[in-house]
């Protein structure tokens, strides 16, 4: 008997990256339930599909500031059994700290430019879906160690 495919919802505003993620994950046997371009669509897709894990970009429409990270925080609160992997080119310290405030189980924060192996990315997704953690050292260090002169620490 084979194990069921890991169910994934992707939220990425760049169409090329979104479709690339869909293809890469499908090639590795993961079931992509939905691939959406904004945070509202992410929240709706998770409510409908109840995936094992989500892949969430930080900056999404309409303001391209922190909509994805805000949605990730909401998902952690409303769907504690769903893993949340933030996948971004940005380290958003204040919100990443809030994302991790409830604990690191079932959460990840990886930087796009530092993922060099698709198999490792798929493994990170599986780890987060199983309740584990996948944190890029640069993103996690930024969450816990304030930069010199920062006035907004702690968040």
CSV table of C-alpha atoms in Angstrom, one decimal, residues 5-124:
chain,number,residue,atom,x,y,z
A,5,UNK,CA,0.7,12.1,-1.6
A,6,UNK,CA,1.5,15.2,0.5
A,7,UNK,CA,-1.2,17.8,-0.2
A,8,UNK,CA,0.1,21.3,-0.9
A,9,UNK,CA,-1.4,24.7,-1.5
A,10,UNK,CA,1.0,27.3,-3.1
A,11,UNK,CA,0.6,31.1,-2.7
A,12,UNK,CA,3.1,32.9,-5.0
A,13,UNK,CA,2.2,36.1,-7.0
A,14,UNK,CA,4.8,35.5,-9.8
A,15,UNK,CA,3.0,33.3,-12.4
A,16,UNK,CA,6.3,31.8,-13.6
A,17,UNK,CA,7.5,30.9,-10.1
A,18,UNK,CA,4.0,29.6,-9.1
A,19,UNK,CA,3.8,27.3,-12.2
A,20,UNK,CA,7.4,26.2,-11.7
A,21,UNK,CA,6.7,25.2,-8.1
A,22,UNK,CA,3.6,23.3,-9.2
A,23,UNK,CA,5.6,21.4,-11.8
A,24,UNK,CA,8.6,20.7,-9.6
A,25,UNK,CA,6.4,19.4,-6.7
A,26,UNK,CA,4.2,17.3,-9.0
A,27,UNK,CA,7.3,15.7,-10.5
A,28,UNK,CA,8.2,14.6,-7.0
A,29,UNK,CA,4.8,13.1,-6.3
A,30,UNK,CA,3.3,15.8,-4.2
A,31,UNK,CA,-0.3,16.7,-4.8
A,32,UNK,CA,-0.7,20.4,-5.5
A,33,UNK,CA,-4.4,21.1,-4.5
A,34,UNK,CA,-4.3,24.8,-5.5
A,35,UNK,CA,-1.8,27.4,-6.7
A,36,UNK,CA,-2.9,31.0,-6.1
A,37,UNK,CA,-1.6,34.5,-6.5
A,38,UNK,CA,-2.7,36.4,-3.4
A,39,UNK,CA,-3.3,36.0,0.3
A,40,UNK,CA,-7.1,36.0,0.2
A,41,UNK,CA,-7.1,33.2,-2.4
A,42,UNK,CA,-4.6,31.3,-0.1
A,43,UNK,CA,-6.9,31.5,2.9
A,44,UNK,CA,-9.9,30.4,0.7
A,45,UNK,CA,-7.9,27.5,-0.8
A,46,UNK,CA,-6.8,26.2,2.6
A,47,UNK,CA,-10.3,26.3,3.9
A,48,UNK,CA,-11.5,24.3,0.9
A,49,UNK,CA,-8.6,21.8,0.4
A,50,UNK,CA,-7.3,21.4,4.0
A,51,UNK,CA,-3.7,20.7,2.7
A,52,UNK,CA,-0.9,19.1,4.7
A,53,UNK,CA,1.3,22.1,4.0
A,54,UNK,CA,1.3,25.5,2.3
A,55,UNK,CA,4.1,27.4,0.5
A,56,UNK,CA,3.6,31.1,1.1
A,57,UNK,CA,5.4,34.1,-0.5
A,58,UNK,CA,5.8,37.1,1.8
A,59,UNK,CA,5.0,40.0,-0.5
A,60,UNK,CA,1.8,39.6,-2.4
A,61,UNK,CA,-1.0,41.8,-3.9
A,62,UNK,CA,-2.4,44.2,-3.4
A,63,UNK,CA,0.3,46.2,-1.6
A,64,UNK,CA,3.2,43.8,-2.0
A,65,UNK,CA,4.4,44.4,1.5
A,66,UNK,CA,3.5,41.5,4.0
A,67,UNK,CA,0.2,40.1,2.9
A,68,UNK,CA,1.6,36.5,2.6
A,69,UNK,CA,3.3,36.6,5.9
A,70,UNK,CA,0.1,38.0,7.6
A,71,UNK,CA,-1.9,35.1,5.9
A,72,UNK,CA,0.7,32.6,7.2
A,73,UNK,CA,0.3,33.9,10.7
A,74,UNK,CA,-3.5,33.5,10.3
A,75,UNK,CA,-3.1,30.0,8.9
A,76,UNK,CA,-1.0,29.0,11.9
A,77,UNK,CA,-3.7,30.3,14.2
A,78,UNK,CA,-6.8,28.9,12.4
A,79,UNK,CA,-5.3,25.6,11.0
A,80,UNK,CA,-2.7,24.4,13.5
A,81,UNK,CA,-2.5,21.0,11.8
A,82,UNK,CA,-1.4,22.6,8.5
A,83,UNK,CA,2.3,23.2,8.0
A,84,UNK,CA,3.3,26.6,6.8
A,85,UNK,CA,6.5,27.1,4.8
A,86,UNK,CA,7.2,30.8,4.0
A,87,UNK,CA,9.3,30.9,0.8
A,88,UNK,CA,10.6,34.3,0.1
A,89,UNK,CA,13.4,36.4,-1.1
A,90,UNK,CA,13.0,38.7,1.9
A,91,UNK,CA,13.7,38.3,5.6
A,92,UNK,CA,10.8,40.1,7.3
A,93,UNK,CA,12.1,40.1,10.9
A,94,UNK,CA,9.1,41.5,12.7
A,95,UNK,CA,6.5,39.2,11.1
A,96,UNK,CA,8.7,36.2,11.0
A,97,UNK,CA,9.1,36.5,14.8
A,98,UNK,CA,5.3,36.6,15.1
A,99,UNK,CA,5.1,33.5,12.8
A,100,UNK,CA,7.5,31.6,15.1
A,101,UNK,CA,6.0,33.0,18.4
A,102,UNK,CA,3.6,30.1,18.8
A,103,UNK,CA,6.5,27.6,18.4
A,104,UNK,CA,8.4,26.2,15.5
A,105,UNK,CA,6.5,23.0,15.0
A,106,UNK,CA,5.1,22.8,11.6
A,107,UNK,CA,6.7,26.0,10.3
A,108,UNK,CA,9.4,26.9,7.9
A,109,UNK,CA,11.0,30.0,6.5
A,110,UNK,CA,13.3,29.5,3.5
A,111,UNK,CA,14.9,32.1,1.3
A,112,UNK,CA,14.4,31.5,-2.4
A,113,UNK,CA,17.9,32.4,-3.4
A,114,UNK,CA,19.4,29.9,-1.0
A,115,UNK,CA,17.5,26.8,-2.1
A,116,UNK,CA,20.0,25.0,-4.3
A,117,UNK,CA,18.4,21.6,-4.5
A,118,UNK,CA,14.7,20.8,-5.3
A,119,UNK,CA,14.8,17.5,-3.5
A,120,UNK,CA,15.9,19.3,-0.3
A,121,UNK,CA,13.0,21.8,-0.8
A,122,UNK,CA,10.6,18.9,-1.1
A,123,UNK,CA,12.1,17.3,2.0
A,124,UNK,CA,11.7,20.6,3.9
